[in-house]
Amino acid sequence: MKIESDRASSGDGGQTAKYDRIGVGYREVRRPDPRLAALIAGGLGDARTVVNVGAGAGSYEPDDREVTAVDPSQVMLDQHPGIRKIKGVAGELPFEDKEFDAAMAVLTVHHWPDPARGLAELRRVSRRQAVFTWDPDHRPELWLIEEYLPEVREFDRARFTPLSEVTEALDAHTVLPFPIPHDFTDGFRAAYWRRPESYLDPVVRASMSTLATLPPSLLEPAVARLREDLRSGAWQRRHAGLLERESTDYGYRLVLAGD
């Protein structure tokens, strides 16, 4: 079964339409985790002015800096608590060259119609860049995909920019891994690797861009199989080793570039 990518051929139509639809209530499930916040804050160095591109509801923006948020979705910006908010797209940032000390982008590059252009814009408007992303080539993959939704692999490869391309586009000097803690609070897709029952919750799934856009004919049977495996104890037997871990590396990385 083919799953349509959310990238638009040009402009920001795909991302805007998606988050105008699924972004309502986003902040309730996608609560920033302090451990990832600390990693990103460290990556921004001593920057005083920061532009957050694909800012969404403002997760991981440091509160001790002057942050300008940019996002194409008004629904997301309406949930953003900041005072400097601009509706715009990564590929056409309305700023002067080197206007900011740093630029940040958190789990957003895969939504950009032209990731290379967007990353070039980050470099143009800032002296330092901190990009948190996920590498589709990383293994092992999340068990949810491997065992219940293998059809998503092709979709991921079509929309997620490989880590090697992100680092090359930014001319990155540092790549920091971020293993996901078992009690991670930000409900993106791998957050619940040790809490499988969470994937049964439609509110939780709605906050994950991939799962939120899967056709019911694909998603509902997968959820039913997971529910049955949890009821029977089959999932717990297969993943006894996971239940003993404090964190697991699923390919999430903070990429640093510039000064």
PDB file of N, CA and C in Angstrom, residues 4-15 18 108-116 155-162 165:
ATOM      1  N   GLU A   4       1.069   8.395   1.071  1.00  0.00           N
ATOM      2  CA  GLU A   4       1.453   9.657   0.467  1.00  0.00           C
ATOM      3  C   GLU A   4       2.349  10.451   1.410  1.00  0.00           C
ATOM      4  N   SER A   5       3.416  11.036   0.847  1.00  0.00           N
ATOM      5  CA  SER A   5       4.281  11.909   1.620  1.00  0.00           C
ATOM      6  C   SER A   5       3.588  13.228   1.886  1.00  0.00           C
ATOM      7  N   ASP A   6       3.979  13.880   2.995  1.00  0.00           N
ATOM      8  CA  ASP A   6       3.388  15.173   3.319  1.00  0.00           C
ATOM      9  C   ASP A   6       4.178  16.320   2.739  1.00  0.00           C
ATOM     10  N   ARG A   7       5.241  16.058   1.990  1.00  0.00           N
ATOM     11  CA  ARG A   7       5.979  17.143   1.361  1.00  0.00           C
ATOM     12  C   ARG A   7       5.187  17.698   0.188  1.00  0.00           C
ATOM     13  N   ALA A   8       5.163  18.994   0.089  1.00  0.00           N
ATOM     14  CA  ALA A   8       4.557  19.621  -1.073  1.00  0.00           C
ATOM     15  C   ALA A   8       5.609  19.756  -2.155  1.00  0.00           C
ATOM     16  N   SER A   9       5.181  19.833  -3.405  1.00  0.00           N
ATOM     17  CA  SER A   9       6.137  19.967  -4.492  1.00  0.00           C
ATOM     18  C   SER A   9       6.813  21.324  -4.470  1.00  0.00           C
ATOM     19  N   SER A  10       6.130  22.326  -3.955  1.00  0.00           N
ATOM     20  CA  SER A  10       6.715  23.645  -3.793  1.00  0.00           C
ATOM     21  C   SER A  10       5.937  24.354  -2.699  1.00  0.00           C
ATOM     22  N   GLY A  11       6.536  25.433  -2.175  1.00  0.00           N
ATOM     23  CA  GLY A  11       5.836  26.175  -1.136  1.00  0.00           C
ATOM     24  C   GLY A  11       5.754  25.387   0.148  1.00  0.00           C
ATOM     25  N   ASP A  12       4.737  25.677   0.955  1.00  0.00           N
ATOM     26  CA  ASP A  12       4.608  25.031   2.260  1.00  0.00           C
ATOM     27  C   ASP A  12       3.268  24.344   2.411  1.00  0.00           C
ATOM     28  N   GLY A  13       2.552  24.117   1.329  1.00  0.00           N
ATOM     29  CA  GLY A  13       1.191  23.616   1.418  1.00  0.00           C
ATOM     30  C   GLY A  13       1.046  22.328   2.190  1.00  0.00           C
ATOM     31  N   GLY A  14       1.955  21.348   1.991  1.00  0.00           N
ATOM     32  CA  GLY A  14       1.823  20.068   2.667  1.00  0.00           C
ATOM     33  C   GLY A  14       1.954  20.187   4.164  1.00  0.00           C
ATOM     34  N   GLN A  15       3.002  20.879   4.616  1.00  0.00           N
ATOM     35  CA  GLN A  15       3.217  20.992   6.051  1.00  0.00           C
ATOM     36  C   GLN A  15       2.120  21.826   6.699  1.00  0.00           C
ATOM     37  N   LYS A  18      -1.146  19.879   6.923  1.00  0.00           N
ATOM     38  CA  LYS A  18      -1.069  18.791   7.892  1.00  0.00           C
ATOM     39  C   LYS A  18      -1.199  19.308   9.311  1.00  0.00           C
ATOM     40  N   THR A 108      11.936  18.769  12.233  1.00  0.00           N
ATOM     41  CA  THR A 108      11.137  19.508  11.251  1.00  0.00           C
ATOM     42  C   THR A 108      11.671  19.396   9.830  1.00  0.00           C
ATOM     43  N   VAL A 109      12.948  19.079   9.652  1.00  0.00           N
ATOM     44  CA  VAL A 109      13.537  19.073   8.307  1.00  0.00           C
ATOM     45  C   VAL A 109      12.767  18.148   7.371  1.00  0.00           C
ATOM     46  N   HIS A 110      12.246  17.033   7.866  1.00  0.00           N
ATOM     47  CA  HIS A 110      11.529  16.084   7.015  1.00  0.00           C
ATOM     48  C   HIS A 110      10.205  16.635   6.503  1.00  0.00           C
ATOM     49  N   HIS A 111       9.741  17.751   7.079  1.00  0.00           N
ATOM     50  CA  HIS A 111       8.509  18.374   6.595  1.00  0.00           C
ATOM     51  C   HIS A 111       8.771  19.421   5.508  1.00  0.00           C
ATOM     52  N   TRP A 112      10.024  19.814   5.323  1.00  0.00           N
ATOM     53  CA  TRP A 112      10.328  20.892   4.389  1.00  0.00           C
ATOM     54  C   TRP A 112      10.266  20.394   2.949  1.00  0.00           C
ATOM     55  N   PRO A 113       9.611  21.118   2.057  1.00  0.00           N
ATOM     56  CA  PRO A 113       9.551  20.705   0.649  1.00  0.00           C
ATOM     57  C   PRO A 113      10.928  20.550   0.020  1.00  0.00           C
ATOM     58  N   ASP A 114      11.870  21.404   0.406  1.00  0.00           N
ATOM     59  CA  ASP A 114      13.230  21.347  -0.139  1.00  0.00           C
ATOM     60  C   ASP A 114      14.207  21.438   1.029  1.00  0.00           C
ATOM     61  N   PRO A 115      14.561  20.296   1.651  1.00  0.00           N
ATOM     62  CA  PRO A 115      15.429  20.334   2.831  1.00  0.00           C
ATOM     63  C   PRO A 115      16.770  21.019   2.586  1.00  0.00           C
ATOM     64  N   ALA A 116      17.388  20.786   1.435  1.00  0.00           N
ATOM     65  CA  ALA A 116      18.693  21.393   1.165  1.00  0.00           C
ATOM     66  C   ALA A 116      18.591  22.916   1.157  1.00  0.00           C
ATOM     67  N   PHE A 155       7.764   5.012   3.254  1.00  0.00           N
ATOM     68  CA  PHE A 155       7.303   6.369   3.508  1.00  0.00           C
ATOM     69  C   PHE A 155       8.390   7.182   4.208  1.00  0.00           C
ATOM     70  N   ASP A 156       9.016   6.594   5.231  1.00  0.00           N
ATOM     71  CA  ASP A 156      10.071   7.285   5.959  1.00  0.00           C
ATOM     72  C   ASP A 156      11.235   7.644   5.047  1.00  0.00           C
ATOM     73  N   ARG A 157      11.633   6.713   4.223  1.00  0.00           N
ATOM     74  CA  ARG A 157      12.764   6.966   3.332  1.00  0.00           C
ATOM     75  C   ARG A 157      12.439   8.045   2.295  1.00  0.00           C
ATOM     76  N   ALA A 158      11.167   8.170   1.958  1.00  0.00           N
ATOM     77  CA  ALA A 158      10.778   9.169   0.974  1.00  0.00           C
ATOM     78  C   ALA A 158      10.786  10.576   1.568  1.00  0.00           C
ATOM     79  N   ARG A 159      10.555  10.686   2.862  1.00  0.00           N
ATOM     80  CA  ARG A 159      10.421  12.034   3.418  1.00  0.00           C
ATOM     81  C   ARG A 159      11.517  12.446   4.382  1.00  0.00           C
ATOM     82  N   PHE A 160      12.208  11.501   5.045  1.00  0.00           N
ATOM     83  CA  PHE A 160      13.264  11.871   5.967  1.00  0.00           C
ATOM     84  C   PHE A 160      14.593  11.983   5.237  1.00  0.00           C
ATOM     85  N   THR A 161      15.272  13.098   5.426  1.00  0.00           N
ATOM     86  CA  THR A 161      16.575  13.311   4.832  1.00  0.00           C
ATOM     87  C   THR A 161      17.612  12.506   5.612  1.00  0.00           C
ATOM     88  N   PRO A 162      18.390  11.647   4.936  1.00  0.00           N
ATOM     89  CA  PRO A 162      19.414  10.880   5.648  1.00  0.00           C
ATOM     90  C   PRO A 162      20.365  11.795   6.418  1.00  0.00           C
ATOM     91  N   GLU A 165      23.179  13.494   4.553  1.00  0.00           N
ATOM     92  CA  GLU A 165      22.838  14.651   3.728  1.00  0.00           C
ATOM     93  C   GLU A 165      22.649  15.899   4.568  1.00  0.00           C
TER      94      GLU A 165
END
